[in-house]
CSV table of C-alpha atoms in Angstrom, one decimal:
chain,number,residue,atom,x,y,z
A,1066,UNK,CA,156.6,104.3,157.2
A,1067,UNK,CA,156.2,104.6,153.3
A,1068,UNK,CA,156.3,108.2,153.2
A,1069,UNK,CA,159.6,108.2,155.6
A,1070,UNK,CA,163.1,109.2,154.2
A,1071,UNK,CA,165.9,106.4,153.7
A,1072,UNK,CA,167.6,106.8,157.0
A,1073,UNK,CA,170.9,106.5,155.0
A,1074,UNK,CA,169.7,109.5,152.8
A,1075,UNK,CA,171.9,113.1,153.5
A,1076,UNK,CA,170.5,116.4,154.2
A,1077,UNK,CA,170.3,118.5,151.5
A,1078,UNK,CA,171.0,122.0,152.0
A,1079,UNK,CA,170.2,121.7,155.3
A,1080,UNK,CA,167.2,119.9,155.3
A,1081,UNK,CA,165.5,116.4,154.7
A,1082,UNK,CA,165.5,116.2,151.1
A,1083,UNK,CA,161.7,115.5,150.7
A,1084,UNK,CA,161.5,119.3,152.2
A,1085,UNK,CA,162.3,120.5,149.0
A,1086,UNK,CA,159.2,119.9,147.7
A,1087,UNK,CA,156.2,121.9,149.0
A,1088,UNK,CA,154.1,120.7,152.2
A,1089,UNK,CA,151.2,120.8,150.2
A,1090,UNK,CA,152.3,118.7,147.1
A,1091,UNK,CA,153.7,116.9,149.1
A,1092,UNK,CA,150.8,115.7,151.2
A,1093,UNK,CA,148.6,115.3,147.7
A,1094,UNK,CA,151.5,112.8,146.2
A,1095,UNK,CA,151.5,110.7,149.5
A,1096,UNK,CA,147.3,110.8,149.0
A,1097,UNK,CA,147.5,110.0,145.2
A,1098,UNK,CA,147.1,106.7,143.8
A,1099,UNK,CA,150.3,105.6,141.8
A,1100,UNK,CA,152.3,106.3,144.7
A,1101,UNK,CA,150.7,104.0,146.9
A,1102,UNK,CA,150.6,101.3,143.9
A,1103,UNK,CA,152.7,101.9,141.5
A,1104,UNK,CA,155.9,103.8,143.7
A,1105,UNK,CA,155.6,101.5,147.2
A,1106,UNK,CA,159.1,99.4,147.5
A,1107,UNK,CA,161.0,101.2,144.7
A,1108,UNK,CA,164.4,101.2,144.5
A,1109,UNK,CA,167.0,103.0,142.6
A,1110,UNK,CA,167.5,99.3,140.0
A,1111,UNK,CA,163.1,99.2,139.8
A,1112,UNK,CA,163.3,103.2,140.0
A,1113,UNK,CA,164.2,103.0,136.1
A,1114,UNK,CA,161.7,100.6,134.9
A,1115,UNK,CA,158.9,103.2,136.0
A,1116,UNK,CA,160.9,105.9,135.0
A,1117,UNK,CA,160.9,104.2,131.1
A,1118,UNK,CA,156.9,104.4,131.5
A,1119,UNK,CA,156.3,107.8,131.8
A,1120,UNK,CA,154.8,109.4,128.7
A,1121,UNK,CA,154.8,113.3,129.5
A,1122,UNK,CA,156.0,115.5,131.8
A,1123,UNK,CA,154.3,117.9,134.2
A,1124,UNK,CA,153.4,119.2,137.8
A,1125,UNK,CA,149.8,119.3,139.2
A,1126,UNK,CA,146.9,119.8,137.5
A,1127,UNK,CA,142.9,119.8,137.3
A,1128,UNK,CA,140.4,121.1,140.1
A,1129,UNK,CA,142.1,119.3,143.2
A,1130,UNK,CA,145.6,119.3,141.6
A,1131,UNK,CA,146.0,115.8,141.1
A,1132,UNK,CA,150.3,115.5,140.7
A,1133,UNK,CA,151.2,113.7,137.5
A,1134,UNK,CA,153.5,110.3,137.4
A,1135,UNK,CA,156.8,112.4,136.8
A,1136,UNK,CA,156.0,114.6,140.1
A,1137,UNK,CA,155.6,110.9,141.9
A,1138,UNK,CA,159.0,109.9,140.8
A,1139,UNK,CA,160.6,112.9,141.7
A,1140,UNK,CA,159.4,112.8,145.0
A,1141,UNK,CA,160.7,109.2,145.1
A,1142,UNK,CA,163.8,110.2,144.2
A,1143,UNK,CA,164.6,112.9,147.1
A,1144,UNK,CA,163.2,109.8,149.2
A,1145,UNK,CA,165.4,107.2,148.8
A,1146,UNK,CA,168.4,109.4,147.4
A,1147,UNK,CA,170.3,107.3,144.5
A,1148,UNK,CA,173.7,107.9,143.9
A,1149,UNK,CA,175.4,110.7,141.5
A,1150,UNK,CA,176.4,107.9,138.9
A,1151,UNK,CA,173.1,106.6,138.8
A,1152,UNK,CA,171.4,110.4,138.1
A,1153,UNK,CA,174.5,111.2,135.6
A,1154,UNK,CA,173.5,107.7,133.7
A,1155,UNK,CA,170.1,108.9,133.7
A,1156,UNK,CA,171.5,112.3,131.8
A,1157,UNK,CA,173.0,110.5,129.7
A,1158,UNK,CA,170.6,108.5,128.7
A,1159,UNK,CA,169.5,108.9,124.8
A,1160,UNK,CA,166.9,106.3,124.2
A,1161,UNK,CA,164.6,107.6,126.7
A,1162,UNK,CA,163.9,111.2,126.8
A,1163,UNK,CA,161.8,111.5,129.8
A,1164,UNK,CA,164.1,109.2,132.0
A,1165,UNK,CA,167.0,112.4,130.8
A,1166,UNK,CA,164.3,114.9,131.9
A,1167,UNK,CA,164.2,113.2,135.6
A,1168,UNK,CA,167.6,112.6,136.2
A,1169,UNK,CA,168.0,116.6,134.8
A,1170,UNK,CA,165.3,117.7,137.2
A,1171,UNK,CA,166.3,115.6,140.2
A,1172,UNK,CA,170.2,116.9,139.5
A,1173,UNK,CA,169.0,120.5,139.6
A,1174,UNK,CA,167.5,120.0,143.0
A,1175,UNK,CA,170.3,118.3,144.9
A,1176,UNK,CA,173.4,118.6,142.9
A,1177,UNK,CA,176.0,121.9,143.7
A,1178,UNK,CA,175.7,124.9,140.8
A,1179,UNK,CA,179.2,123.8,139.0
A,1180,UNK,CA,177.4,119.9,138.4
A,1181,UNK,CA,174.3,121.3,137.4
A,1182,UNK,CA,176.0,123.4,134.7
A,1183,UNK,CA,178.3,120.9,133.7
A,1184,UNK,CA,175.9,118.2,133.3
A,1185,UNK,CA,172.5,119.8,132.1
A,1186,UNK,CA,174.2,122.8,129.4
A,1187,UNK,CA,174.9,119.9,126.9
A,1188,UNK,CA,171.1,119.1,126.7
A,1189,UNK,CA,170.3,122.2,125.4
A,1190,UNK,CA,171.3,120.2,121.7
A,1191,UNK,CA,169.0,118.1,122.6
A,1192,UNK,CA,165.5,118.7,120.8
A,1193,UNK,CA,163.5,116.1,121.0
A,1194,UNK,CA,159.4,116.9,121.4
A,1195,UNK,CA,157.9,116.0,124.9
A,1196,UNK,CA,154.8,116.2,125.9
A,1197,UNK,CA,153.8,118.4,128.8
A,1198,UNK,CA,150.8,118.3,130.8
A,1199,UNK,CA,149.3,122.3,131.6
A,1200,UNK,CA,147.2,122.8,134.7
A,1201,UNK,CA,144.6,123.0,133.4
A,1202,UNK,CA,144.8,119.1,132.8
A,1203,UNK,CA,145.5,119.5,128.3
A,1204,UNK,CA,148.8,119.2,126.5
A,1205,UNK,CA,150.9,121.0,125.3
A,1206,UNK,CA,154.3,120.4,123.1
A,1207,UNK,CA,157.6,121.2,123.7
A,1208,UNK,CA,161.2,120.0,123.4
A,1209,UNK,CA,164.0,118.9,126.1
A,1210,UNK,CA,165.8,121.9,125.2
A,1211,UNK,CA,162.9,124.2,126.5
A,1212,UNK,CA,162.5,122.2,129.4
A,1213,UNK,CA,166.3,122.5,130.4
A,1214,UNK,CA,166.3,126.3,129.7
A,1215,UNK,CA,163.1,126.5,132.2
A,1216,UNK,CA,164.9,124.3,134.7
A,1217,UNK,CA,167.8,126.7,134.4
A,1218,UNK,CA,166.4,130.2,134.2
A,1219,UNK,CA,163.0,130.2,135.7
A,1220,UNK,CA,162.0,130.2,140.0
A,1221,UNK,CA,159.6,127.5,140.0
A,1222,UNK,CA,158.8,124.2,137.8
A,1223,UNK,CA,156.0,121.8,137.5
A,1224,UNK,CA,154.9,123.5,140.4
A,1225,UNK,CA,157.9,123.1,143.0
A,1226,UNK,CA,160.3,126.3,143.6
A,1227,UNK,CA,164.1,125.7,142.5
A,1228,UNK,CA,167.3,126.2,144.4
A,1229,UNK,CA,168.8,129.5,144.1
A,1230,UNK,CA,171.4,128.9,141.4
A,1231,UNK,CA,174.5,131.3,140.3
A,1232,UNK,CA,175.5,133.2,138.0
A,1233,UNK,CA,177.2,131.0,135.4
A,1234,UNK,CA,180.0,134.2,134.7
A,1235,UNK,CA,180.4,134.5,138.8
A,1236,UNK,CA,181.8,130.9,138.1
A,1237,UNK,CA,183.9,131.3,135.3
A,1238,UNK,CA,185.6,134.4,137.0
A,1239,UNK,CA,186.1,131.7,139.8
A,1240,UNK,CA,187.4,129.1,138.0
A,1241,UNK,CA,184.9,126.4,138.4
A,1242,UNK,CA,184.0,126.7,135.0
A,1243,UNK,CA,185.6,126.8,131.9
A,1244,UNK,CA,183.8,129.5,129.3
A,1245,UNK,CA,181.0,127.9,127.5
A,1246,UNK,CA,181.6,126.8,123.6
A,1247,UNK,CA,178.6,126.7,121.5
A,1248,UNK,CA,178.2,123.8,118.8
A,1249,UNK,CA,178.1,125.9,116.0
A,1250,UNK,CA,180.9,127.3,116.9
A,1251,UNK,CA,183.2,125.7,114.5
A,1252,UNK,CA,181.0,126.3,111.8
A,1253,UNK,CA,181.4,130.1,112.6
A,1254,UNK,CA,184.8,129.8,112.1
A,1255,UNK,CA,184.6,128.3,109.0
A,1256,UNK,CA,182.3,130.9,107.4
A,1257,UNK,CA,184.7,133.6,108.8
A,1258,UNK,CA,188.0,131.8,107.1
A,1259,UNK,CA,186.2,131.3,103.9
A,1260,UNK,CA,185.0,134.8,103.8
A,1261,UNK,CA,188.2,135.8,104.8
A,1262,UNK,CA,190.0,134.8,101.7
A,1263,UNK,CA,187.2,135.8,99.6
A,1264,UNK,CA,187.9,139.1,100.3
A,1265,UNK,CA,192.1,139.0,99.9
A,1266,UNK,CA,191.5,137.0,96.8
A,1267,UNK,CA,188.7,140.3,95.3
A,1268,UNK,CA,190.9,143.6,94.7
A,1269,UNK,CA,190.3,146.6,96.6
A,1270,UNK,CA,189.0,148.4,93.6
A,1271,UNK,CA,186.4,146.0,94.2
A,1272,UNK,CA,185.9,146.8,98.0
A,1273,UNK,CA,185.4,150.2,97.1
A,1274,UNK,CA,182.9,149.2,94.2
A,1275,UNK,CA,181.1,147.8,96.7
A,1276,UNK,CA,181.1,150.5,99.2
A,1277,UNK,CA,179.4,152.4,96.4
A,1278,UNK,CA,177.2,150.7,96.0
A,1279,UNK,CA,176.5,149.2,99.7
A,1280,UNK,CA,172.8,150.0,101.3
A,1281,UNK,CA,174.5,151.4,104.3
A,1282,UNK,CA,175.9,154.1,101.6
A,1283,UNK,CA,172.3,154.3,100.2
A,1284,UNK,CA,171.0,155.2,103.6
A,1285,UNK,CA,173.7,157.6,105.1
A,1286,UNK,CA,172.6,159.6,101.2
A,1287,UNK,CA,169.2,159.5,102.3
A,1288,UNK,CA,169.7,160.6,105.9
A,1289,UNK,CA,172.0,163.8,104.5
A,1290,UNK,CA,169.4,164.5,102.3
A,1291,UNK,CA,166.4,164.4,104.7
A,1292,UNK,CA,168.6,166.5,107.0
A,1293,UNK,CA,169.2,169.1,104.6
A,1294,UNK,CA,165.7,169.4,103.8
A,1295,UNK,CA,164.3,169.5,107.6
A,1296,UNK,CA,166.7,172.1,108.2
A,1297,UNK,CA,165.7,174.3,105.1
A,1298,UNK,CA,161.9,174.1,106.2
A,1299,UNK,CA,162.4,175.2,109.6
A,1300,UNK,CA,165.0,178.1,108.1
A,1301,UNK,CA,162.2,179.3,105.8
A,1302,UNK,CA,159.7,180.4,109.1
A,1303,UNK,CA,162.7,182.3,110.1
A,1304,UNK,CA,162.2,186.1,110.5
A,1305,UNK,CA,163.3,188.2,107.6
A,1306,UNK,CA,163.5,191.1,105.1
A,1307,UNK,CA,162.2,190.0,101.4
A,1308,UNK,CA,163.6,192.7,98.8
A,1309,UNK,CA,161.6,193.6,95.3
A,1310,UNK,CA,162.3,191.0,92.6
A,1311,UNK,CA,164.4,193.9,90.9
A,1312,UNK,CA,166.8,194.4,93.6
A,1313,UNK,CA,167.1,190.6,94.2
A,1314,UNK,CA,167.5,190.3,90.4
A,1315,UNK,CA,170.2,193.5,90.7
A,1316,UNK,CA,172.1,191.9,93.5
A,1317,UNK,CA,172.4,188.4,90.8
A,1318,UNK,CA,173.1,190.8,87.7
A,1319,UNK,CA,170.4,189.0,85.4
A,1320,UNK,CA,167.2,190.3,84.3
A,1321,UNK,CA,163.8,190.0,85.9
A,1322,UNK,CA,162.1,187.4,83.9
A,1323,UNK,CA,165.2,185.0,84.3
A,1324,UNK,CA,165.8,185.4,88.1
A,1325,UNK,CA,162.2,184.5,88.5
A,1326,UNK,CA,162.3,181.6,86.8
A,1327,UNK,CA,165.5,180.5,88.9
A,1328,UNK,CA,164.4,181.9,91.9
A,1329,UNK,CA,161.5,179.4,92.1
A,1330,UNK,CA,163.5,176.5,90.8
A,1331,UNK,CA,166.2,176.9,93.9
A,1332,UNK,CA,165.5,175.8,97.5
A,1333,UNK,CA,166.7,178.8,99.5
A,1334,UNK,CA,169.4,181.8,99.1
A,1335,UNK,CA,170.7,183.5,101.8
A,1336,UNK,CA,172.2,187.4,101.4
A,1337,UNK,CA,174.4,188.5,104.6
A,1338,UNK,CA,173.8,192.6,104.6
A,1339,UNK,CA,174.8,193.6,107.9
A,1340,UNK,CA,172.8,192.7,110.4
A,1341,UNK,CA,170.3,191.0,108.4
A,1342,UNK,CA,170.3,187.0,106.6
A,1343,UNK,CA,167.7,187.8,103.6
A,1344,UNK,CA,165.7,184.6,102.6
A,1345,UNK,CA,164.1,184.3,98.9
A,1346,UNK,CA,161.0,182.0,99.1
A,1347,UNK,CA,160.8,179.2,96.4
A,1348,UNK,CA,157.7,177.7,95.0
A,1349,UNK,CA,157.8,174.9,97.0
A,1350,UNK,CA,158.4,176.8,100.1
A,1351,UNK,CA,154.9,178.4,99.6
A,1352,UNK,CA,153.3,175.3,99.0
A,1353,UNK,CA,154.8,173.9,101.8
A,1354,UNK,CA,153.8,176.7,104.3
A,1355,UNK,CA,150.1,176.6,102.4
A,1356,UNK,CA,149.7,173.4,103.4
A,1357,UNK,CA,151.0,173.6,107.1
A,1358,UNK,CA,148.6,176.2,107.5
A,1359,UNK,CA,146.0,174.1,106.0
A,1360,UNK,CA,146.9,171.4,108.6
A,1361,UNK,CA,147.1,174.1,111.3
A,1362,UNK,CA,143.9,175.2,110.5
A,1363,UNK,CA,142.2,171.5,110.3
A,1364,UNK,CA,144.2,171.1,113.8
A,1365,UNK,CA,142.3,173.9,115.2
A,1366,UNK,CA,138.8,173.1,114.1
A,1367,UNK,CA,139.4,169.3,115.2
A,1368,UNK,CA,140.1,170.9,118.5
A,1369,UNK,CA,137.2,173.1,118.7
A,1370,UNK,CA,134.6,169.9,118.0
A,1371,UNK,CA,136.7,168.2,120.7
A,1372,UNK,CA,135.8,171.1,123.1
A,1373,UNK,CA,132.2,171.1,122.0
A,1374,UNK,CA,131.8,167.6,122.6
A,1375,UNK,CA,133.6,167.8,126.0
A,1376,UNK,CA,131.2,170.6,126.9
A,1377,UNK,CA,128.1,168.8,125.9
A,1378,UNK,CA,129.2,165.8,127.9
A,1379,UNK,CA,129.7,168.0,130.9
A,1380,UNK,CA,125.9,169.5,130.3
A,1381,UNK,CA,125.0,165.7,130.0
A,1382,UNK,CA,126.5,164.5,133.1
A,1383,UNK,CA,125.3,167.2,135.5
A,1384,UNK,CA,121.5,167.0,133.9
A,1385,UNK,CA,121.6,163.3,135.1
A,1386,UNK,CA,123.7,164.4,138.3
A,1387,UNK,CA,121.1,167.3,138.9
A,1388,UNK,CA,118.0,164.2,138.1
A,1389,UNK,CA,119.7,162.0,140.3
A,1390,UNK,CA,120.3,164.7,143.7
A,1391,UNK,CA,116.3,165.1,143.0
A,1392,UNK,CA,115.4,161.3,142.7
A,1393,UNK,CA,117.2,161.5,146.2
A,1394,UNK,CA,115.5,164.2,147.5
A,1395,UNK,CA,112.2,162.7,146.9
A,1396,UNK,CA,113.1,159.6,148.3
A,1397,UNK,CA,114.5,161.4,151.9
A,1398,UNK,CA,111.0,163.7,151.8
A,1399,UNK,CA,109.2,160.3,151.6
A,1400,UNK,CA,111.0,158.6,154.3
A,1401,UNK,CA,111.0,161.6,156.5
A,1402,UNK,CA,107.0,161.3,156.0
A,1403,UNK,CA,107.0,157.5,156.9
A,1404,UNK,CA,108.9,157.9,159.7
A,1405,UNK,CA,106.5,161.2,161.3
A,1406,UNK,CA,103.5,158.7,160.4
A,1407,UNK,CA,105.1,155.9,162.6
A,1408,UNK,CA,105.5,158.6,165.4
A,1409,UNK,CA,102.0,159.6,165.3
A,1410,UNK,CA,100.8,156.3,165.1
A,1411,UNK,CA,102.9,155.0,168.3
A,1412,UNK,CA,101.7,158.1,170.0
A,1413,UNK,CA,98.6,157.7,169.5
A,1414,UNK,CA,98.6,153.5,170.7
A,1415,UNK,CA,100.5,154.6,173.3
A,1416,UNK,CA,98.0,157.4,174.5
A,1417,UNK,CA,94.6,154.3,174.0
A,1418,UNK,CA,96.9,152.2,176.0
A,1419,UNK,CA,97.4,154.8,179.0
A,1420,UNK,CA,93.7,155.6,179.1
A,1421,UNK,CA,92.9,151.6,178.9
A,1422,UNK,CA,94.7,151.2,182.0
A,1423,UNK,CA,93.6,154.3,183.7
A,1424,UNK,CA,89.5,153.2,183.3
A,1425,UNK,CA,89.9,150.3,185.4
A,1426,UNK,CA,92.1,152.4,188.1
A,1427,UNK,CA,88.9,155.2,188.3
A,1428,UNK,CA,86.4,151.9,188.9
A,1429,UNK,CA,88.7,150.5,191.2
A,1430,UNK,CA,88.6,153.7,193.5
A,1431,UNK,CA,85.2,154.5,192.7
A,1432,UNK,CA,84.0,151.0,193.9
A,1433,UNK,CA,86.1,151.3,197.0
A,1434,UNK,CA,84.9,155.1,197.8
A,1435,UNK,CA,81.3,153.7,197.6
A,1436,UNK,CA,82.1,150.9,200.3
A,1437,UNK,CA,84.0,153.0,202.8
A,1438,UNK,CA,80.9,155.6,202.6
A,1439,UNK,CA,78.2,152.1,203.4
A,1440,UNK,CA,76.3,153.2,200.4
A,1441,UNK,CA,76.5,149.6,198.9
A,1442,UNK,CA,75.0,147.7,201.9
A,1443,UNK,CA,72.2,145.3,201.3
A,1444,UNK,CA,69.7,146.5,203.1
A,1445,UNK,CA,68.0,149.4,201.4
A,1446,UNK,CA,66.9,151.5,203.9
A,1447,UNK,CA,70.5,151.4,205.9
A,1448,UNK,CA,72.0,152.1,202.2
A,1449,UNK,CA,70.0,155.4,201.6
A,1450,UNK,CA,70.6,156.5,205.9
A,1451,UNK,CA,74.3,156.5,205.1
A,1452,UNK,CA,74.0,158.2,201.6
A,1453,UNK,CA,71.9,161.0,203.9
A,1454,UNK,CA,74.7,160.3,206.5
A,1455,UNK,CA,77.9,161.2,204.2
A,1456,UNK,CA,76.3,164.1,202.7
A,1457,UNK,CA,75.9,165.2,206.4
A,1458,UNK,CA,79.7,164.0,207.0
A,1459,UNK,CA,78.9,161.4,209.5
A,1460,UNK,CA,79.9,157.8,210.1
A,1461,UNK,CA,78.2,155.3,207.8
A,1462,UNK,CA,76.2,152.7,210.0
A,1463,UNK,CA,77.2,149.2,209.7
């Protein structure tokens, strides 16, 4: 009778409202002490004075999952149903945090998906530290804002599973909703307006000042730069034709000595002749190719110690396969011998045992042949007549 539903209570999507809790929670609340003392008789005028006890918030917990006060309540709740205007008061509610939590959590099980928005968004400015109790049995700290985000977002909390819940965009295409305004807000606007006439009060000479001088111009520099400089090295593997110094320094009309000392102070110089792009190496060109091939060349011998350690693990590895298959090997010659022992051993009982049995059988008949032939009678002298008689082949006498 105390675990029965208010007979005035409604269904609840389609079901007894203490349904929405799990059979097995369920069942351990009913079983747990503070609903049987502390949660007997309650109504939704007492429901609050409990409610103003509770000092954390939680699901089950410990070994046998004991449920927590707040689970109690909740469950007390679904059973005697109060009305929307007491749940809303229990929102609303600023002096007690927890008594906001359960009226939040109790509203996100029963109430439709336009209430629940309406009525638990606001709480999100609301960040207040609550304690929470972990399954493991310790605490933890949050705030009511975290709890409200998990009671929105998340499948399952304090350990019972959460109406499906839509989309809050489905309803603002709708028209249940109105489009959600954030707090700060207003204090966007603000920042925009004053930076707003900031900007029409500074000329544009200084605008473009700032351009110059702007990181994002920084970085699009350094970008063009690293660009030019990737392309330039993968230019300078390129097949080509290298002239002589002299006819380099011919084509540029300057002497030998001074075209060297340019050549290796430009990047690259490209000379269309017909079919042909000719490329003139600079210095750092050759010390960039040196020391590719110097990392090509460390690449390579990395890679052959890589294969000689693979190999030697391999050699390793079928040793101790090649130990093991013997181990085995041994072990099956040694069982094979056991077992050929036990066969020639229970041959050999069985053959004592055959000729045990047989002795007695050859007495037996012997005993009887030496009755039927009268050579056991009493008397001696009728005894030795019939042994003469049977080796005559006549009748014993009697």
């Amino acid at each position: 009778m105390a675990n029965r539903t208010d007979p005035l209570a409604k269904n609840i999507r389609g079901t007894n409202p203490q349904n929405l809790v799990e059979k097995i929670v369920r069942t351990k609340i009913y079983n747990h002490t503070f609903w049987k003392e502390q949660c007997f008789g309650l109504t939704a005028e007492t429901l609050v004075d409990k409610a103003m006890e509770i000092d954390h918030v939680g699901g089950t917990f410990g070994g046998n999952r004991k449920p927590t006060p707040f689970l109690c309540l909740i469950l007390k709740m679904l059973q005697i149903q109060p009305e929307k205007e007491i749940v809303v008061e229990f929102i609303k509610n600023d002096d007690y945090k927890y008594v906001r939590i359960l009226g939040a959590f109790y509203l996100r099980l029963t109430g439709s998906d336009v209430d629940v928005y309406r009525y638990l968004e606001p709480l999100y400015n609301d960040y207040r530290k609550v304690r929470q109790k972990l399954s493991d049995g310790r605490f933890s700290l949050a705030h009511v804002d975290e709890v409200i985000e998990e009671l929105l977002t998340k499948d399952y909390s304090c350990d019972i599973a959460m109406p499906r819940l839509k989309k809050r965009w489905t309803l603002e295409q709708n028209g249940l909703l109105e489009p959600r305004k954030s707090v700060l807000e207003d204090d966007f606007e603000e920042e925009e307006e004053k930076e707003e006439n900031e900007g029409m009060a500074d000329g544009s000479e200084d605008e473009k000042d700032h351009y110059r001088r702007s990181p994002e111009r920084e970085r699009d520099r350094d970008r063009d730069r690293e660009r030019r400089r990737d392309s330039h090295r993968h230019s300078a593997h390129a097949p080509c034709l290298v002239f002589s110094v002299l006819n380099v320094c011919f084509l540029y009309g300057i002497s030998s000595h001074q075209r060297l000392h340019t050549a290796s102070e430009i990047e690259i110089v490209e000379i269309p002749t017909g079919f042909t792009v000719l490329t003139v190496y600079s210095k750092e060109d050759r010390d960039y190719d040196r020391d590719y091939d110097d990392m090509d060349r460390d690449y390579e011998r990395e890679r052959g110690r890589g294969r000689d350690r693979d190999r030697e693990r391999d050699r390793d590895r079928d040793h101790y396969r090649d130990r093991d298959r013997e181990r085995e090997r041994g072990r099956d010659r040694e069982r094979e011998r056991a077992r050929r022992r036990s066969r020639s051993r229970s041959r050999d009982r069985k053959r004592h045992e055959s000729d045990d049995r047989e002795e007695p059988k050859k007495k037996k008949e012997k005993k009887e042949k030496m009755k039927e032939d009268g050579t056991d009678h009493p008397d001696p002298e009728i005894a030795e007549a019939n042994r003469l008689r049977a080796s005559l082949g006549l009748k014993p006498l009697r």
